[in-house]
CSV table of C-alpha atoms and ligand atoms in Angstrom, one decimal:
chain,number,residue,atom,x,y,z
H,1,MET,CA,-24.6,-26.0,-0.9
H,2,SER,CA,-28.2,-26.2,-2.3
H,3,ILE,CA,-30.2,-23.9,-4.4
H,4,GLU,CA,-33.5,-25.0,-2.9
H,5,THR,CA,-35.6,-22.0,-2.4
H,6,TYR,CA,-38.8,-21.4,-0.4
H,7,LEU,CA,-41.7,-19.3,-1.8
H,8,PHE,CA,-44.7,-18.8,0.5
H,9,GLY,CA,-43.4,-21.8,2.5
H,10,ILE,CA,-43.4,-24.0,-0.6
H,11,LYS,CA,-40.2,-25.8,-1.4
H,12,LEU,CA,-38.8,-25.1,-4.9
H,13,GLN,CA,-36.0,-27.3,-6.3
H,14,SER,CA,-34.4,-24.1,-7.6
H,15,PRO,CA,-35.0,-20.3,-7.5
H,16,PHE,CA,-35.7,-20.4,-11.3
H,17,ILE,CA,-39.3,-20.1,-12.1
H,18,LEU,CA,-40.4,-20.6,-15.7
H,19,GLY,CA,-42.5,-17.5,-16.6
H,20,SER,CA,-45.8,-17.7,-18.4
H,21,GLY,CA,-45.1,-18.3,-22.1
H,22,PRO,CA,-45.1,-20.9,-24.9
H,23,LEU,CA,-43.1,-23.5,-22.9
H,24,SER,CA,-45.9,-23.6,-20.4
H,25,TYR,CA,-48.6,-24.2,-23.0
H,26,GLY,CA,-50.1,-27.2,-21.2
H,27,ALA,CA,-49.3,-30.1,-18.7
H,28,LYS,CA,-46.6,-31.5,-21.0
H,29,GLY,CA,-44.7,-28.3,-21.1
H,30,LEU,CA,-45.0,-27.8,-17.3
H,31,ILE,CA,-43.7,-31.2,-16.6
H,32,ARG,CA,-40.8,-30.8,-19.1
H,33,ALA,CA,-39.7,-27.6,-17.3
H,34,HIS,CA,-40.1,-29.3,-13.9
H,35,ASN,CA,-37.9,-32.2,-15.1
H,36,ALA,CA,-35.4,-29.7,-16.4
H,37,GLY,CA,-35.1,-28.3,-12.9
H,38,ALA,CA,-37.5,-25.3,-12.8
H,39,GLY,CA,-38.4,-24.5,-9.2
H,40,ALA,CA,-42.0,-23.7,-10.2
H,41,VAL,CA,-43.8,-23.1,-13.5
H,42,VAL,CA,-46.3,-20.4,-14.4
H,43,THR,CA,-49.0,-21.6,-16.8
H,44,LYS,CA,-49.7,-19.8,-20.0
H,45,THR,CA,-52.3,-17.2,-19.1
H,46,ILE,CA,-55.8,-18.7,-18.8
H,47,ARG,CA,-58.7,-16.7,-20.0
H,48,ASP,CA,-62.4,-17.2,-20.9
H,49,ASN,CA,-61.7,-17.9,-24.6
H,50,PRO,CA,-58.7,-19.6,-26.2
H,51,ALA,CA,-56.3,-17.3,-28.0
H,52,VAL,CA,-55.7,-17.1,-31.8
H,53,ASN,CA,-52.2,-15.9,-32.5
H,54,PRO,CA,-50.9,-14.0,-35.6
H,55,PHE,CA,-48.5,-15.7,-38.0
H,56,PRO,CA,-45.6,-15.5,-37.2
H,57,HIS,CA,-45.6,-14.3,-33.6
H,58,MET,CA,-42.1,-14.9,-32.3
H,59,ALA,CA,-38.7,-13.6,-33.5
H,60,VAL,CA,-35.3,-13.2,-32.0
H,61,SER,CA,-34.1,-9.7,-31.7
H,62,GLY,CA,-30.4,-9.5,-31.0
H,63,LYS,CA,-28.6,-11.8,-28.6
H,64,ASN,CA,-30.9,-13.4,-26.1
H,65,SER,CA,-33.8,-11.1,-26.8
H,66,MET,CA,-37.0,-11.6,-28.6
H,67,ILE,CA,-40.1,-9.9,-29.8
H,68,ASN,CA,-43.4,-11.7,-29.7
H,69,ALA,CA,-47.1,-11.1,-30.3
H,70,GLU,CA,-48.3,-14.3,-28.7
H,71,GLU,CA,-51.6,-13.9,-26.9
H,72,TRP,CA,-52.8,-15.9,-23.9
H,73,SER,CA,-53.4,-19.7,-23.7
H,74,ASP,CA,-54.9,-21.4,-26.8
H,75,ILE,CA,-56.2,-24.2,-24.5
H,76,PRO,CA,-59.7,-23.5,-22.9
H,77,GLY,CA,-59.8,-22.8,-19.2
H,78,SER,CA,-62.0,-25.8,-18.7
H,79,GLU,CA,-59.3,-28.1,-20.0
H,80,TRP,CA,-56.7,-26.5,-17.7
H,81,VAL,CA,-58.9,-27.2,-14.8
H,82,ALA,CA,-60.0,-30.7,-15.8
H,83,LYS,CA,-56.7,-32.0,-17.2
H,84,GLU,CA,-53.6,-29.8,-17.5
H,85,ILE,CA,-53.2,-28.6,-13.9
H,86,PRO,CA,-54.1,-32.0,-12.2
H,87,GLU,CA,-51.7,-33.8,-14.6
H,88,ALA,CA,-48.9,-31.4,-13.8
H,89,LYS,CA,-49.6,-31.7,-10.1
H,90,LYS,CA,-49.5,-35.5,-10.3
H,91,ALA,CA,-46.0,-35.2,-11.8
H,92,GLY,CA,-44.8,-33.0,-8.8
H,93,VAL,CA,-44.7,-29.7,-10.5
H,94,VAL,CA,-45.1,-26.5,-8.4
H,95,VAL,CA,-47.8,-24.9,-10.5
H,96,ILE,CA,-48.5,-21.1,-10.6
H,97,ALA,CA,-51.7,-20.5,-12.5
H,98,SER,CA,-51.7,-17.3,-14.5
H,99,ILE,CA,-55.1,-15.8,-14.8
H,100,GLY,CA,-55.9,-12.8,-17.1
H,101,HIS,CA,-57.0,-10.2,-17.9
H,102,THR,CA,-60.3,-8.9,-16.3
H,103,PRO,CA,-62.1,-9.0,-13.0
H,104,LEU,CA,-64.8,-11.2,-14.5
H,105,GLU,CA,-62.2,-13.7,-15.7
H,106,ALA,CA,-60.6,-13.7,-12.2
H,107,LYS,CA,-64.0,-14.5,-10.9
H,108,ASN,CA,-64.5,-17.3,-13.4
H,109,TRP,CA,-61.1,-19.0,-13.0
H,110,VAL,CA,-59.3,-18.3,-9.7
H,111,GLY,CA,-61.5,-20.6,-7.6
H,112,LYS,CA,-61.5,-23.3,-10.2
H,113,VAL,CA,-57.7,-23.4,-10.8
H,114,SER,CA,-57.1,-23.4,-7.0
H,115,LYS,CA,-59.4,-26.4,-6.6
H,116,ALA,CA,-57.6,-28.1,-9.5
H,117,GLY,CA,-54.4,-28.0,-7.5
H,118,ALA,CA,-52.6,-24.8,-8.5
H,119,ASP,CA,-50.2,-23.9,-5.7
H,120,ILE,CA,-50.1,-20.2,-6.3
H,121,ILE,CA,-52.2,-17.8,-8.5
H,122,GLU,CA,-50.6,-15.1,-10.7
H,123,LEU,CA,-52.9,-12.3,-11.9
H,124,VAL,CA,-52.0,-10.5,-15.1
H,125,SER,CA,-53.6,-7.7,-17.1
H,126,TYR,CA,-52.9,-5.4,-20.0
H,127,GLU,CA,-54.7,-2.6,-18.2
H,128,ARG,CA,-53.4,-1.1,-15.0
H,129,ASP,CA,-56.9,-0.2,-13.8
H,130,THR,CA,-58.1,-3.8,-13.9
H,131,ILE,CA,-55.4,-5.4,-11.8
H,132,LEU,CA,-56.7,-4.2,-8.4
H,133,PRO,CA,-60.3,-5.2,-9.0
H,134,MET,CA,-59.0,-8.6,-10.2
H,135,LEU,CA,-57.0,-9.0,-7.0
H,136,LYS,CA,-60.1,-8.1,-4.9
H,137,LYS,CA,-62.1,-10.9,-6.7
H,138,ALA,CA,-59.2,-13.4,-6.4
H,139,LYS,CA,-58.7,-12.9,-2.7
H,140,LEU,CA,-62.4,-13.8,-2.1
H,141,LEU,CA,-62.1,-17.0,-4.1
H,142,THR,CA,-58.8,-18.6,-2.9
H,143,LYS,CA,-56.7,-19.1,0.1
H,144,LYS,CA,-53.7,-19.8,-2.1
H,145,PRO,CA,-51.0,-17.1,-2.3
H,146,VAL,CA,-51.8,-14.5,-5.0
H,147,LEU,CA,-49.1,-12.8,-7.0
H,148,VAL,CA,-49.8,-9.7,-9.0
H,149,LYS,CA,-47.7,-9.4,-12.2
H,150,ILE,CA,-46.8,-5.8,-13.1
H,151,SER,CA,-46.3,-4.3,-16.5
H,152,PRO,CA,-43.6,-1.8,-17.2
H,153,ASN,CA,-46.1,-0.4,-19.8
H,154,TRP,CA,-48.3,1.0,-17.0
H,155,VAL,CA,-47.7,4.5,-15.8
H,156,ASP,CA,-46.5,4.2,-12.1
H,157,ALA,CA,-46.2,0.4,-12.1
H,158,VAL,CA,-44.3,0.6,-8.8
H,159,GLY,CA,-47.2,2.6,-7.3
H,160,ILE,CA,-49.7,-0.1,-8.5
H,161,ALA,CA,-47.4,-2.9,-7.1
H,162,LEU,CA,-47.4,-1.2,-3.7
H,163,GLU,CA,-51.2,-0.6,-3.8
H,164,ALA,CA,-51.7,-4.3,-4.7
H,165,LEU,CA,-49.5,-5.4,-1.7
H,166,GLU,CA,-51.5,-3.1,0.5
H,167,ALA,CA,-54.7,-4.6,-0.8
H,168,GLY,CA,-53.6,-8.1,0.1
H,169,ALA,CA,-51.4,-9.3,-2.8
H,170,ASP,CA,-49.0,-11.9,-1.3
H,171,GLY,CA,-46.2,-11.0,-3.7
H,172,ILE,CA,-45.3,-9.3,-7.0
H,173,THR,CA,-44.0,-10.7,-10.2
H,174,ALA,CA,-42.0,-8.0,-12.0
H,175,ILE,CA,-42.2,-7.7,-15.0
H,176,ASP,CA,-44.2,-8.4,-18.1
H,177,SER,CA,-42.9,-7.8,-21.6
H,178,ILE,CA,-42.3,-4.3,-22.9
H,179,GLY,CA,-43.9,-2.7,-25.9
H,180,PRO,CA,-45.3,-2.3,-28.4
H,181,VAL,CA,-42.0,-2.6,-30.4
H,182,LEU,CA,-41.1,-3.2,-34.0
H,183,ARG,CA,-38.4,-5.0,-36.0
H,184,ILE,CA,-38.2,-5.0,-39.8
H,185,ASP,CA,-36.7,-7.5,-42.2
H,186,ILE,CA,-34.3,-5.4,-44.4
H,187,LYS,CA,-34.6,-7.7,-47.5
H,188,THR,CA,-38.4,-7.2,-47.8
H,189,GLY,CA,-39.2,-4.2,-45.6
H,190,LYS,CA,-41.8,-6.3,-43.8
H,191,PRO,CA,-42.2,-6.5,-40.0
H,192,LEU,CA,-40.7,-9.6,-38.4
H,193,ILE,CA,-44.0,-10.2,-36.6
H,194,GLY,CA,-47.3,-10.9,-38.4
H,195,GLY,CA,-50.7,-9.6,-37.7
H,196,GLY,CA,-52.2,-6.1,-38.1
H,197,ASN,CA,-49.4,-3.7,-37.5
H,198,GLY,CA,-46.5,-6.0,-37.0
H,199,PHE,CA,-45.9,-4.8,-33.5
H,200,GLY,CA,-44.7,-7.1,-30.8
H,201,TRP,CA,-43.4,-7.1,-27.2
H,202,LEU,CA,-39.8,-7.1,-26.1
H,203,THR,CA,-38.3,-9.6,-23.7
H,204,GLY,CA,-34.9,-11.1,-22.8
H,205,SER,CA,-31.6,-9.6,-22.1
H,206,SER,CA,-32.5,-6.1,-23.4
H,207,ILE,CA,-35.0,-5.6,-20.6
H,208,LYS,CA,-32.9,-6.8,-17.7
H,209,PRO,CA,-31.9,-3.3,-16.4
H,210,ILE,CA,-35.6,-2.3,-16.4
H,211,THR,CA,-36.6,-5.4,-14.4
H,212,LEU,CA,-33.8,-4.8,-11.9
H,213,ARG,CA,-35.0,-1.3,-11.2
H,214,TYR,CA,-38.5,-2.5,-10.6
H,215,VAL,CA,-37.4,-5.4,-8.4
H,216,ALA,CA,-35.1,-3.2,-6.3
H,217,GLU,CA,-37.7,-0.4,-5.8
H,218,ILE,CA,-40.6,-2.7,-5.0
H,219,SER,CA,-38.6,-5.2,-2.8
H,220,SER,CA,-37.1,-2.2,-0.8
H,221,ALA,CA,-40.6,-1.3,0.2
H,222,THR,CA,-42.0,-4.7,1.2
H,223,ASP,CA,-41.1,-7.9,3.0
H,224,LYS,CA,-43.4,-9.9,0.7
H,225,PRO,CA,-41.7,-11.9,-2.1
H,226,VAL,CA,-40.9,-10.3,-5.4
H,227,ILE,CA,-40.2,-12.6,-8.3
H,228,GLY,CA,-37.7,-10.9,-10.7
H,229,LEU,CA,-38.7,-11.9,-14.2
H,230,GLY,CA,-37.3,-10.2,-17.3
H,231,GLY,CA,-34.0,-10.4,-18.9
H,232,VAL,CA,-32.4,-13.2,-17.0
H,233,THR,CA,-30.4,-15.4,-19.5
H,234,LYS,CA,-27.4,-16.4,-17.4
H,235,ALA,CA,-26.5,-17.4,-13.8
H,236,GLU,CA,-24.8,-14.0,-13.4
H,237,ASP,CA,-28.1,-12.3,-14.2
H,238,ALA,CA,-29.9,-14.4,-11.6
H,239,VAL,CA,-27.4,-13.3,-9.0
H,240,GLU,CA,-28.0,-9.7,-10.0
H,241,MET,CA,-31.8,-10.2,-9.7
H,242,LEU,CA,-31.4,-11.8,-6.3
H,243,MET,CA,-29.1,-9.0,-5.1
H,244,ALA,CA,-31.7,-6.4,-6.3
H,245,GLY,CA,-34.2,-8.1,-3.9
H,246,ALA,CA,-35.8,-10.9,-5.8
H,247,SER,CA,-36.9,-13.9,-3.7
H,248,ALA,CA,-37.0,-16.1,-6.8
H,249,VAL,CA,-35.9,-15.6,-10.4
H,250,GLY,CA,-38.2,-15.9,-13.4
H,251,ILE,CA,-37.0,-16.9,-16.9
H,252,CYS,CA,-38.9,-17.1,-20.1
H,253,THR,CA,-37.0,-16.0,-23.2
H,254,ALA,CA,-33.8,-17.9,-22.4
H,255,PRO,CA,-35.3,-21.4,-22.2
H,256,ILE,CA,-37.5,-20.6,-25.2
H,257,VAL,CA,-34.5,-19.7,-27.4
H,258,LYS,CA,-32.0,-22.2,-25.9
H,259,GLY,CA,-34.4,-25.1,-25.2
H,260,VAL,CA,-36.0,-25.9,-21.9
H,261,GLU,CA,-33.0,-28.1,-20.8
H,262,TYR,CA,-31.1,-24.9,-20.4
H,263,ILE,CA,-32.7,-24.5,-17.0
H,264,SER,CA,-30.7,-27.5,-15.7
H,265,LYS,CA,-27.5,-25.8,-16.9
H,266,LEU,CA,-28.6,-22.5,-15.2
H,267,ASN,CA,-29.1,-24.5,-11.9
H,268,VAL,CA,-25.6,-25.9,-12.0
H,269,LYS,CA,-24.0,-22.6,-13.0
H,270,LEU,CA,-25.9,-20.7,-10.3
H,271,GLU,CA,-24.9,-23.1,-7.6
H,272,LYS,CA,-21.3,-22.9,-8.6
H,273,LEU,CA,-21.4,-19.1,-8.9
H,274,ILE,CA,-23.0,-18.6,-5.4
H,275,THR,CA,-20.2,-20.7,-3.9
H,276,GLU,CA,-17.5,-18.8,-5.9
H,277,LEU,CA,-18.9,-15.5,-4.6
H,278,GLY,CA,-18.7,-16.8,-1.0
H,279,TYR,CA,-22.3,-17.3,-0.2
H,280,ASN,CA,-24.2,-20.3,1.2
H,281,ASN,CA,-27.5,-20.2,-0.7
H,282,SER,CA,-29.6,-17.9,-2.9
H,283,ALA,CA,-31.5,-16.5,0.1
H,284,ASP,CA,-28.1,-15.0,1.3
H,285,LEU,CA,-28.1,-12.8,-1.8
H,286,SER,CA,-31.6,-11.6,-1.7
H,287,GLY,CA,-31.7,-7.8,-1.3
H,288,LEU,CA,-27.9,-7.5,-0.7
H,289,SER,CA,-27.8,-4.4,-2.8
H,290,HIS,CA,-30.5,-2.5,-1.0
H,291,LYS,CA,-28.0,-0.9,1.4
H,292,TYR,CA,-26.2,0.7,-1.6
H,293,LEU,CA,-29.4,2.2,-3.0
H,294,ASN,CA,-30.2,5.8,-2.0
H,295,SER,CA,-27.0,5.9,-0.1
H,296,ALA,CA,-24.4,8.7,-0.1
H,297,ALA,CA,-21.7,6.0,0.0
H,298,ASN,CA,-22.8,5.2,-3.6
H,299,ASN,CA,-21.4,8.5,-4.9
H,300,LYS,CA,-17.7,8.7,-3.9
H,301,LYS,CA,-14.9,9.7,-6.1
H,302,PHE,CA,-12.4,6.9,-6.7
H,303,ASP,CA,-8.9,6.2,-8.0
H,304,PHE,CA,-8.0,3.8,-10.8
H,305,ILE,CA,-5.9,0.7,-10.5
H,306,TYR,CA,-4.1,-0.5,-13.6
H,307,ASN,CA,-2.7,-4.0,-14.1
H,308,PRO,CA,-0.2,-4.0,-17.0
H,309,GLU,CA,0.3,-7.7,-16.9
H,310,SER,CA,-3.2,-8.6,-17.9
H,311,CYS,CA,-3.6,-5.5,-20.3
H,312,THR,CA,-3.6,-6.5,-23.9
H,313,GLU,CA,-3.4,-2.8,-25.1
H,314,CYS,CA,-6.7,-3.2,-26.9
H,315,MET,CA,-7.1,0.6,-26.4
H,316,ALA,CA,-10.8,0.2,-25.6
H,317,CYS,CA,-10.4,2.5,-22.5
H,318,VAL,CA,-8.6,5.2,-24.6
H,319,LYS,CA,-11.2,5.1,-27.4
H,320,ALA,CA,-14.1,5.3,-24.9
H,321,CYS,CA,-12.9,8.5,-23.2
H,322,ALA,CA,-15.0,11.3,-24.6
H,323,TYR,CA,-12.6,13.9,-22.9
H,324,GLU,CA,-9.3,12.5,-24.3
H,325,ALA,CA,-8.1,12.2,-20.7
H,326,ARG,CA,-6.5,8.7,-21.0
H,327,THR,CA,-3.4,7.6,-23.0
H,328,LEU,CA,-1.8,4.3,-23.2
H,329,SER,CA,1.5,3.4,-24.8
H,330,SER,CA,3.7,0.4,-24.3
H,331,LYS,CA,1.8,-0.5,-21.1
H,332,ASN,CA,2.3,3.0,-19.7
H,333,MET,CA,-1.2,4.1,-18.7
H,334,SER,CA,-1.7,7.8,-17.9
H,335,LEU,CA,-4.6,9.9,-17.0
H,336,ASP,CA,-5.0,13.7,-17.1
H,337,THR,CA,-7.0,14.1,-13.9
H,338,ASP,CA,-8.0,17.7,-14.9
H,339,LEU,CA,-9.8,16.4,-18.0
H,340,CYS,CA,-11.2,13.2,-16.4
H,341,ARG,CA,-14.8,13.4,-15.3
H,342,TYR,CA,-14.6,10.0,-13.5
H,343,CYS,CA,-17.6,8.8,-15.6
H,344,GLY,CA,-16.3,5.2,-15.3
H,345,LEU,CA,-16.7,4.1,-18.9
H,346,CYS,CA,-13.0,3.4,-19.4
H,347,PHE,CA,-13.0,0.5,-16.8
H,348,SER,CA,-16.5,-0.5,-17.8
H,349,VAL,CA,-15.3,-1.3,-21.4
H,350,CYS,CA,-12.1,-3.0,-20.3
H,351,PRO,CA,-12.6,-6.6,-21.4
H,352,ASN,CA,-10.4,-8.3,-18.8
H,353,GLY,CA,-10.4,-6.1,-15.7
H,354,SER,CA,-7.0,-4.6,-16.3
H,355,LEU,CA,-8.3,-1.2,-15.4
H,356,ARG,CA,-10.6,-1.0,-12.5
H,357,PRO,CA,-11.7,1.5,-9.8
H,358,ASP,CA,-10.2,1.1,-6.3
H,359,TYR,CA,-13.6,0.2,-4.8
H,360,LEU,CA,-14.1,-3.0,-6.8
C,401,LIG,C1,-43.5,-15.8,-26.5
C,401,LIG,C2,-43.9,-15.2,-25.2
C,401,LIG,C3,-45.2,-15.4,-24.7
C,401,LIG,C4,-45.6,-14.9,-23.4
C,401,LIG,N1,-46.8,-15.1,-23.0
C,401,LIG,C5,-47.2,-14.6,-21.8
C,401,LIG,C6,-48.5,-14.9,-21.2
C,401,LIG,O1,-49.3,-15.6,-21.8
C,401,LIG,N2,-48.8,-14.4,-20.0
C,401,LIG,C7,-47.9,-13.6,-19.3
C,401,LIG,O2,-48.3,-13.2,-18.2
C,401,LIG,N3,-46.7,-13.3,-19.8
C,401,LIG,C8,-46.3,-13.8,-21.0
C,401,LIG,N4,-45.1,-13.5,-21.5
C,401,LIG,C9,-44.2,-12.7,-20.7
C,401,LIG,C10,-43.2,-13.5,-19.8
C,401,LIG,O3,-43.9,-14.3,-18.9
C,401,LIG,C11,-42.2,-12.6,-19.1
C,401,LIG,O4,-42.9,-11.7,-18.3
C,401,LIG,C12,-41.3,-11.8,-20.1
C,401,LIG,O5,-41.0,-12.6,-21.2
C,401,LIG,C13,-40.0,-11.3,-19.5
C,401,LIG,O6,-39.2,-12.4,-19.1
C,401,LIG,P1,-37.9,-12.9,-20.0
C,401,LIG,O7,-37.1,-11.6,-20.3
C,401,LIG,O8,-37.2,-13.9,-19.2
C,401,LIG,O9,-38.5,-13.5,-21.2
C,401,LIG,C14,-44.7,-14.1,-22.7
C,401,LIG,C15,-43.4,-13.9,-23.2
C,401,LIG,C16,-43.0,-14.5,-24.4
C,401,LIG,C17,-41.6,-14.3,-24.8
């Protein structure tokens, strides 16, 4: 079994693509991620002027989530073109050049990064109305595949993604960070993030369900690749992302927090998990869930199956029942079916699968 993946006909050593962020700050970062097993690496976003970031601009927020106020690349575009991209290409990295955030900047950089050796272009913008004009410019300047990165902060981001595909985008990256958001240090009352208002952008495991919805909805409507980026921190998340319809899986927060070497662990775990689930490769999983979306079969009443042997009588299922329908005493589980609304929370909170619905 191999986790090799193809994106626009380009062979990736793994379906994991390092998303644009601090680990892809320059050639050294791109090469480190490639050596750690990333299938491809998206550069930090290249713009006309190098970014100046607030102090501090990254903080963890709960388990495997972060907020950040990091701007685009602090390396000039000219250096990316002359040195960083060619160096990464020489080391064998599959390079996706991230270009932001305006049509003029697309005009200034798309052709140059393509000539410098970037394999794929990714367009990103803070403003929904600029992404399509950026795409128009980009398609005139390169024959390389162009990805459009969508932001969940845009009204109708799915609509924009579909318009972009219609207008010639070769694929979609979903999604960018979500915000603005705020966290406060309770000892001082100060925001965790520096700069003007202390606001930042949320990434990591807290945003996974949002990403999954975008990936499922967009990939259901196109045969072009969708890269599912947002909230993947474990191999299980990657499987979920592939099943939602992703062709490849982006990761940014997880390797930032756990170190870039974490990508090699994810590769090993994903390969093992795909085999355990009975599939041959990651492509077998892509879009597997589509048939259950918008389907009447997804709304059937079910029965419960209880396994007293594995039950530890932690009472989580009883406590979680808002309707007091469930009782458990000395491994005797009973359910008042008149009170039960079949909401599913009781088996969802069961830590070891002792209570489950008959369809799982
Ligand atoms: C510190 C940090 C910096 C980021 N910088 C960029 C950037 O320059 N350009 C960009 O398109 N996305 C940027 N992102 C967004 C990520 O590429 C990605 O869309 C987002 O983090 C969701 O993925 P994750 O949940 O795996 O982190 C950044 C994210 C983080 C955490």
